[in-house]
Amino acid sequence: MQSRSPASRTGRPRSAAADAAILAATREALVDLGWSKLTLGDVAARAGVAKTTIYRRWPGKNELVVDAVAELFDELELPDRGSLAADIEGVVLQFATILALPEARSGLMAAVAEATRDEALRERIRASVVDRQKRLVLEGRARAQARGELPPEPDPASSARTVDLIFDMVAGAVVHRTLVSAEPADEEWVRGFTRVLLHGLGGQGR
């Protein structure tokens, strides 16, 4: 699993157990208290560590909350279900399941709301959540190309734009469905979404 904290510093080695306890306590506090009332002192008490232990790892609450939420999405895996459509359905269902968790829902919505006023926080979300999860698109596209389901895209700039577009379409649709519309992203919805994603609405492009 990838590191979710700032670059390592010299001195005493980091404790993975302490990191895990702090991130779990942050998610618990988000559910119980919300963003505005969450304090590093409360997180430290829940995690059973000193507040200075948190500050050695994260410069402030914003960074800590984003990393705590990002850890949930790092659990996403792209299943190999034999076809591009089936693979997409599998990962979208996982994504929807994570977004249904109270800690993911409250943490992500709060972080995005705060990021509208904080450029540094927005960059942190992009780096820790968005850019890290684009690995799923890269993996899925490479697998589909190997199966012959998608054509190769040799131009690096064009390829990067395609990855961004696919990620935005999938993440945007699922987040809107689960967090904004508050509707279930169940298997029927996921099948319909995947069909539209892969085949469009049947219209002719200009």
PDB file of C-alpha atoms in Angstrom:
ATOM      1  CA  MET A   1       0.000   0.000   0.000  1.00  0.00           C
ATOM      2  CA  GLN A   2       1.255   3.422  -0.891  1.00  0.00           C
ATOM      3  CA  SER A   3       2.451   5.950   1.654  1.00  0.00           C
ATOM      4  CA  ARG A   4      -0.194   8.572   2.440  1.00  0.00           C
ATOM      5  CA  SER A   5       1.899  10.953   4.475  1.00  0.00           C
ATOM      6  CA  PRO A   6       4.484  13.617   3.735  1.00  0.00           C
ATOM      7  CA  ALA A   7       8.000  12.729   2.694  1.00  0.00           C
ATOM      8  CA  SER A   8       9.964  10.888   5.350  1.00  0.00           C
ATOM      9  CA  ARG A   9      12.266  12.867   7.573  1.00  0.00           C
ATOM     10  CA  THR A  10      15.454  12.027   9.370  1.00  0.00           C
ATOM     11  CA  GLY A  11      15.226  10.837  12.947  1.00  0.00           C
ATOM     12  CA  ARG A  12      13.290   8.068  14.635  1.00  0.00           C
ATOM     13  CA  PRO A  13      11.678   5.609  12.158  1.00  0.00           C
ATOM     14  CA  ARG A  14       7.987   6.015  11.462  1.00  0.00           C
ATOM     15  CA  SER A  15       5.548   3.595  13.074  1.00  0.00           C
ATOM     16  CA  ALA A  16       3.168   2.030  10.569  1.00  0.00           C
ATOM     17  CA  ALA A  17       0.864   1.077  13.430  1.00  0.00           C
ATOM     18  CA  ALA A  18       0.701   4.691  14.606  1.00  0.00           C
ATOM     19  CA  ASP A  19       0.007   5.899  11.058  1.00  0.00           C
ATOM     20  CA  ALA A  20      -2.846   3.420  10.685  1.00  0.00           C
ATOM     21  CA  ALA A  21      -4.302   4.325  14.081  1.00  0.00           C
ATOM     22  CA  ILE A  22      -4.194   8.055  13.307  1.00  0.00           C
ATOM     23  CA  LEU A  23      -5.852   7.695   9.915  1.00  0.00           C
ATOM     24  CA  ALA A  24      -8.564   5.413  11.319  1.00  0.00           C
ATOM     25  CA  ALA A  25      -9.173   7.815  14.199  1.00  0.00           C
ATOM     26  CA  THR A  26      -9.468  10.700  11.739  1.00  0.00           C
ATOM     27  CA  ARG A  27     -12.164   8.900   9.798  1.00  0.00           C
ATOM     28  CA  GLU A  28     -14.003   8.063  13.018  1.00  0.00           C
ATOM     29  CA  ALA A  29     -13.841  11.692  14.137  1.00  0.00           C
ATOM     30  CA  LEU A  30     -15.134  12.891  10.770  1.00  0.00           C
ATOM     31  CA  VAL A  31     -18.258  10.781  11.195  1.00  0.00           C
ATOM     32  CA  ASP A  32     -18.789  11.777  14.833  1.00  0.00           C
ATOM     33  CA  LEU A  33     -17.821  15.453  14.687  1.00  0.00           C
ATOM     34  CA  GLY A  34     -17.699  16.627  11.091  1.00  0.00           C
ATOM     35  CA  TRP A  35     -14.924  18.680   9.516  1.00  0.00           C
ATOM     36  CA  SER A  36     -15.460  21.903  11.435  1.00  0.00           C
ATOM     37  CA  LYS A  37     -15.355  20.342  14.909  1.00  0.00           C
ATOM     38  CA  LEU A  38     -12.606  17.836  14.237  1.00  0.00           C
ATOM     39  CA  THR A  39      -9.350  18.726  16.015  1.00  0.00           C
ATOM     40  CA  LEU A  40      -5.962  17.088  16.011  1.00  0.00           C
ATOM     41  CA  GLY A  41      -6.240  16.805  19.784  1.00  0.00           C
ATOM     42  CA  ASP A  42      -9.378  14.702  19.434  1.00  0.00           C
ATOM     43  CA  VAL A  43      -7.747  12.535  16.765  1.00  0.00           C
ATOM     44  CA  ALA A  44      -4.699  12.025  18.984  1.00  0.00           C
ATOM     45  CA  ALA A  45      -6.870  10.947  21.900  1.00  0.00           C
ATOM     46  CA  ARG A  46      -8.813   8.484  19.749  1.00  0.00           C
ATOM     47  CA  ALA A  47      -5.619   7.070  18.243  1.00  0.00           C
ATOM     48  CA  GLY A  48      -3.845   6.819  21.574  1.00  0.00           C
ATOM     49  CA  VAL A  49      -0.897   8.961  20.488  1.00  0.00           C
ATOM     50  CA  ALA A  50       0.510  12.350  21.426  1.00  0.00           C
ATOM     51  CA  LYS A  51      -0.566  15.315  19.322  1.00  0.00           C
ATOM     52  CA  THR A  52       3.091  15.914  18.470  1.00  0.00           C
ATOM     53  CA  THR A  53       3.114  12.471  16.848  1.00  0.00           C
ATOM     54  CA  ILE A  54       0.499  13.695  14.385  1.00  0.00           C
ATOM     55  CA  TYR A  55       2.336  16.948  13.681  1.00  0.00           C
ATOM     56  CA  ARG A  56       5.504  14.998  12.893  1.00  0.00           C
ATOM     57  CA  ARG A  57       3.576  13.271  10.130  1.00  0.00           C
ATOM     58  CA  TRP A  58       1.077  15.856   8.857  1.00  0.00           C
ATOM     59  CA  PRO A  59       1.412  19.649   8.865  1.00  0.00           C
ATOM     60  CA  GLY A  60      -2.265  20.228   9.658  1.00  0.00           C
ATOM     61  CA  LYS A  61      -5.851  19.038   9.641  1.00  0.00           C
ATOM     62  CA  ASN A  62      -6.408  19.496   5.914  1.00  0.00           C
ATOM     63  CA  GLU A  63      -3.580  17.183   4.925  1.00  0.00           C
ATOM     64  CA  LEU A  64      -4.531  14.618   7.559  1.00  0.00           C
ATOM     65  CA  VAL A  65      -8.180  14.444   6.498  1.00  0.00           C
ATOM     66  CA  VAL A  66      -7.340  14.109   2.803  1.00  0.00           C
ATOM     67  CA  ASP A  67      -4.875  11.305   3.499  1.00  0.00           C
ATOM     68  CA  ALA A  68      -7.380   9.527   5.743  1.00  0.00           C
ATOM     69  CA  VAL A  69      -9.980   9.610   2.972  1.00  0.00           C
ATOM     70  CA  ALA A  70      -7.436   8.726   0.268  1.00  0.00           C
ATOM     71  CA  GLU A  71      -6.549   5.546   2.154  1.00  0.00           C
ATOM     72  CA  LEU A  72     -10.081   4.249   1.608  1.00  0.00           C
ATOM     73  CA  PHE A  73      -9.819   4.660  -2.162  1.00  0.00           C
ATOM     74  CA  ASP A  74      -6.427   2.956  -2.228  1.00  0.00           C
ATOM     75  CA  GLU A  75      -8.359  -0.250  -1.514  1.00  0.00           C
ATOM     76  CA  LEU A  76      -9.901  -0.129  -4.997  1.00  0.00           C
ATOM     77  CA  GLU A  77      -8.775  -2.892  -7.322  1.00  0.00           C
ATOM     78  CA  LEU A  78      -9.596  -3.525 -10.963  1.00  0.00           C
ATOM     79  CA  PRO A  79     -10.958  -7.068 -11.197  1.00  0.00           C
ATOM     80  CA  ASP A  80     -10.219  -9.210 -14.231  1.00  0.00           C
ATOM     81  CA  ARG A  81     -13.702 -10.387 -15.179  1.00  0.00           C
ATOM     82  CA  GLY A  82     -12.933 -11.273 -18.768  1.00  0.00           C
ATOM     83  CA  SER A  83     -14.149  -8.202 -20.645  1.00  0.00           C
ATOM     84  CA  LEU A  84     -13.813  -4.433 -20.505  1.00  0.00           C
ATOM     85  CA  ALA A  85     -17.488  -3.959 -19.659  1.00  0.00           C
ATOM     86  CA  ALA A  86     -17.380  -6.491 -16.839  1.00  0.00           C
ATOM     87  CA  ASP A  87     -14.155  -5.013 -15.468  1.00  0.00           C
ATOM     88  CA  ILE A  88     -15.679  -1.526 -15.420  1.00  0.00           C
ATOM     89  CA  GLU A  89     -18.802  -2.798 -13.677  1.00  0.00           C
ATOM     90  CA  GLY A  90     -16.667  -4.497 -11.026  1.00  0.00           C
ATOM     91  CA  VAL A  91     -14.586  -1.462 -10.151  1.00  0.00           C
ATOM     92  CA  VAL A  92     -17.563   0.938 -10.254  1.00  0.00           C
ATOM     93  CA  LEU A  93     -19.451  -1.269  -7.802  1.00  0.00           C
ATOM     94  CA  GLN A  94     -16.423  -1.198  -5.497  1.00  0.00           C
ATOM     95  CA  PHE A  95     -16.213   2.570  -5.799  1.00  0.00           C
ATOM     96  CA  ALA A  96     -19.903   2.956  -4.962  1.00  0.00           C
ATOM     97  CA  THR A  97     -19.507   0.653  -1.951  1.00  0.00           C
ATOM     98  CA  ILE A  98     -16.678   2.806  -0.588  1.00  0.00           C
ATOM     99  CA  LEU A  99     -18.656   6.008  -1.158  1.00  0.00           C
ATOM    100  CA  ALA A 100     -21.526   4.511   0.825  1.00  0.00           C
ATOM    101  CA  LEU A 101     -19.307   4.375   3.924  1.00  0.00           C
ATOM    102  CA  PRO A 102     -20.131   7.242   6.312  1.00  0.00           C
ATOM    103  CA  GLU A 103     -16.450   8.099   6.723  1.00  0.00           C
ATOM    104  CA  ALA A 104     -15.884   8.289   2.961  1.00  0.00           C
ATOM    105  CA  ARG A 105     -19.058  10.249   2.321  1.00  0.00           C
ATOM    106  CA  SER A 106     -18.531  12.811   5.072  1.00  0.00           C
ATOM    107  CA  GLY A 107     -14.796  13.107   4.531  1.00  0.00           C
ATOM    108  CA  LEU A 108     -14.872  13.539   0.768  1.00  0.00           C
ATOM    109  CA  MET A 109     -17.727  16.027   0.728  1.00  0.00           C
ATOM    110  CA  ALA A 110     -16.161  18.095   3.505  1.00  0.00           C
ATOM    111  CA  ALA A 111     -12.737  18.095   1.859  1.00  0.00           C
ATOM    112  CA  VAL A 112     -14.149  19.139  -1.522  1.00  0.00           C
ATOM    113  CA  ALA A 113     -16.198  21.908   0.101  1.00  0.00           C
ATOM    114  CA  GLU A 114     -13.147  23.254   1.919  1.00  0.00           C
ATOM    115  CA  ALA A 115     -11.064  22.992  -1.245  1.00  0.00           C
ATOM    116  CA  THR A 116     -13.260  25.557  -2.995  1.00  0.00           C
ATOM    117  CA  ARG A 117     -11.520  28.152  -0.803  1.00  0.00           C
ATOM    118  CA  ASP A 118      -8.101  26.533  -0.512  1.00  0.00           C
ATOM    119  CA  GLU A 119      -5.931  25.939  -3.575  1.00  0.00           C
ATOM    120  CA  ALA A 120      -3.343  23.934  -1.605  1.00  0.00           C
ATOM    121  CA  LEU A 121      -6.053  21.602  -0.335  1.00  0.00           C
ATOM    122  CA  ARG A 122      -7.394  21.197  -3.869  1.00  0.00           C
ATOM    123  CA  GLU A 123      -3.917  20.189  -5.043  1.00  0.00           C
ATOM    124  CA  ARG A 124      -3.660  17.735  -2.161  1.00  0.00           C
ATOM    125  CA  ILE A 125      -6.944  16.085  -3.172  1.00  0.00           C
ATOM    126  CA  ARG A 126      -5.814  15.918  -6.786  1.00  0.00           C
ATOM    127  CA  ALA A 127      -2.487  14.313  -5.893  1.00  0.00           C
ATOM    128  CA  SER A 128      -3.681  11.966  -3.142  1.00  0.00           C
ATOM    129  CA  VAL A 129      -7.014  10.822  -4.560  1.00  0.00           C
ATOM    130  CA  VAL A 130      -7.477  11.709  -8.231  1.00  0.00           C
ATOM    131  CA  ASP A 131      -3.987  11.140  -9.636  1.00  0.00           C
ATOM    132  CA  ARG A 132      -3.431   8.024  -7.551  1.00  0.00           C
ATOM    133  CA  GLN A 133      -6.658   6.365  -8.693  1.00  0.00           C
ATOM    134  CA  LYS A 134      -6.016   7.011 -12.372  1.00  0.00           C
ATOM    135  CA  ARG A 135      -3.935   3.848 -12.106  1.00  0.00           C
ATOM    136  CA  LEU A 136      -7.226   1.959 -12.467  1.00  0.00           C
ATOM    137  CA  VAL A 137      -7.941   3.584 -15.836  1.00  0.00           C
ATOM    138  CA  LEU A 138      -4.408   2.923 -17.056  1.00  0.00           C
ATOM    139  CA  GLU A 139      -4.582  -0.713 -15.984  1.00  0.00           C
ATOM    140  CA  GLY A 140      -8.044  -1.265 -17.431  1.00  0.00           C
ATOM    141  CA  ARG A 141      -7.199   0.343 -20.758  1.00  0.00           C
ATOM    142  CA  ALA A 142      -3.961  -1.641 -21.106  1.00  0.00           C
ATOM    143  CA  ARG A 143      -5.829  -4.865 -20.365  1.00  0.00           C
ATOM    144  CA  ALA A 144      -8.560  -4.037 -22.884  1.00  0.00           C
ATOM    145  CA  GLN A 145      -5.963  -3.172 -25.524  1.00  0.00           C
ATOM    146  CA  ALA A 146      -4.222  -6.501 -24.922  1.00  0.00           C
ATOM    147  CA  ARG A 147      -7.559  -8.276 -25.434  1.00  0.00           C
ATOM    148  CA  GLY A 148      -8.152  -6.320 -28.644  1.00  0.00           C
ATOM    149  CA  GLU A 149     -11.191  -4.523 -27.206  1.00  0.00           C
ATOM    150  CA  LEU A 150      -9.630  -1.065 -27.547  1.00  0.00           C
ATOM    151  CA  PRO A 151      -7.240   0.275 -30.178  1.00  0.00           C
ATOM    152  CA  PRO A 152      -3.743   1.363 -29.156  1.00  0.00           C
ATOM    153  CA  GLU A 153      -3.200   5.065 -28.571  1.00  0.00           C
ATOM    154  CA  PRO A 154       0.507   5.676 -29.211  1.00  0.00           C
ATOM    155  CA  ASP A 155       0.521   9.467 -28.878  1.00  0.00           C
ATOM    156  CA  PRO A 156       1.366  10.240 -25.210  1.00  0.00           C
ATOM    157  CA  ALA A 157      -0.532  13.545 -25.084  1.00  0.00           C
ATOM    158  CA  SER A 158      -3.657  12.058 -26.611  1.00  0.00           C
ATOM    159  CA  SER A 159      -3.369   9.032 -24.347  1.00  0.00           C
ATOM    160  CA  ALA A 160      -3.148  11.217 -21.232  1.00  0.00           C
ATOM    161  CA  ARG A 161      -6.208  13.203 -22.290  1.00  0.00           C
ATOM    162  CA  THR A 162      -8.162   9.999 -22.781  1.00  0.00           C
ATOM    163  CA  VAL A 163      -7.213   8.760 -19.309  1.00  0.00           C
ATOM    164  CA  ASP A 164      -8.325  12.059 -17.777  1.00  0.00           C
ATOM    165  CA  LEU A 165     -11.628  11.951 -19.645  1.00  0.00           C
ATOM    166  CA  ILE A 166     -12.419   8.359 -18.667  1.00  0.00           C
ATOM    167  CA  PHE A 167     -11.582   9.017 -15.043  1.00  0.00           C
ATOM    168  CA  ASP A 168     -13.692  12.178 -14.942  1.00  0.00           C
ATOM    169  CA  MET A 169     -16.668  10.415 -16.508  1.00  0.00           C
ATOM    170  CA  VAL A 170     -16.574   7.466 -14.126  1.00  0.00           C
ATOM    171  CA  ALA A 171     -15.749   9.356 -10.930  1.00  0.00           C
ATOM    172  CA  GLY A 172     -18.103  12.222 -11.730  1.00  0.00           C
ATOM    173  CA  ALA A 173     -21.048   9.954 -12.458  1.00  0.00           C
ATOM    174  CA  VAL A 174     -20.608   7.749  -9.404  1.00  0.00           C
ATOM    175  CA  VAL A 175     -19.967  10.626  -6.994  1.00  0.00           C
ATOM    176  CA  HIS A 176     -22.993  12.511  -8.309  1.00  0.00           C
ATOM    177  CA  ARG A 177     -25.193   9.431  -8.125  1.00  0.00           C
ATOM    178  CA  THR A 178     -24.233   8.464  -4.583  1.00  0.00           C
ATOM    179  CA  LEU A 179     -23.411  11.770  -2.882  1.00  0.00           C
ATOM    180  CA  VAL A 180     -25.461  14.404  -4.723  1.00  0.00           C
ATOM    181  CA  SER A 181     -28.542  12.535  -5.917  1.00  0.00           C
ATOM    182  CA  ALA A 182     -28.293  10.137  -2.954  1.00  0.00           C
ATOM    183  CA  GLU A 183     -29.447   7.257  -5.147  1.00  0.00           C
ATOM    184  CA  PRO A 184     -28.023   3.739  -5.040  1.00  0.00           C
ATOM    185  CA  ALA A 185     -25.376   2.810  -7.589  1.00  0.00           C
ATOM    186  CA  ASP A 186     -26.650  -0.745  -7.699  1.00  0.00           C
ATOM    187  CA  GLU A 187     -25.911  -3.414 -10.289  1.00  0.00           C
ATOM    188  CA  GLU A 188     -28.691  -2.307 -12.616  1.00  0.00           C
ATOM    189  CA  TRP A 189     -27.515   1.314 -12.594  1.00  0.00           C
ATOM    190  CA  VAL A 190     -23.899   0.260 -13.035  1.00  0.00           C
ATOM    191  CA  ARG A 191     -24.765  -1.907 -16.056  1.00  0.00           C
ATOM    192  CA  GLY A 192     -26.649   0.985 -17.654  1.00  0.00           C
ATOM    193  CA  PHE A 193     -23.860   3.438 -16.921  1.00  0.00           C
ATOM    194  CA  THR A 194     -21.228   1.094 -18.366  1.00  0.00           C
ATOM    195  CA  ARG A 195     -23.280   0.591 -21.523  1.00  0.00           C
ATOM    196  CA  VAL A 196     -23.536   4.361 -22.082  1.00  0.00           C
ATOM    197  CA  LEU A 197     -19.842   4.852 -21.231  1.00  0.00           C
ATOM    198  CA  LEU A 198     -18.732   2.302 -23.806  1.00  0.00           C
ATOM    199  CA  HIS A 199     -21.288   2.875 -26.559  1.00  0.00           C
ATOM    200  CA  GLY A 200     -22.619   6.382 -26.042  1.00  0.00           C
ATOM    201  CA  LEU A 201     -26.228   7.256 -26.752  1.00  0.00           C
ATOM    202  CA  GLY A 202     -26.198   5.896 -30.278  1.00  0.00           C
ATOM    203  CA  GLY A 203     -25.945   9.292 -31.935  1.00  0.00           C
ATOM    204  CA  GLN A 204     -23.537  10.302 -34.646  1.00  0.00           C
ATOM    205  CA  GLY A 205     -20.708  12.649 -33.695  1.00  0.00           C
ATOM    206  CA  ARG A 206     -20.187  15.768 -35.763  1.00  0.00           C
TER     207      ARG A 206
END
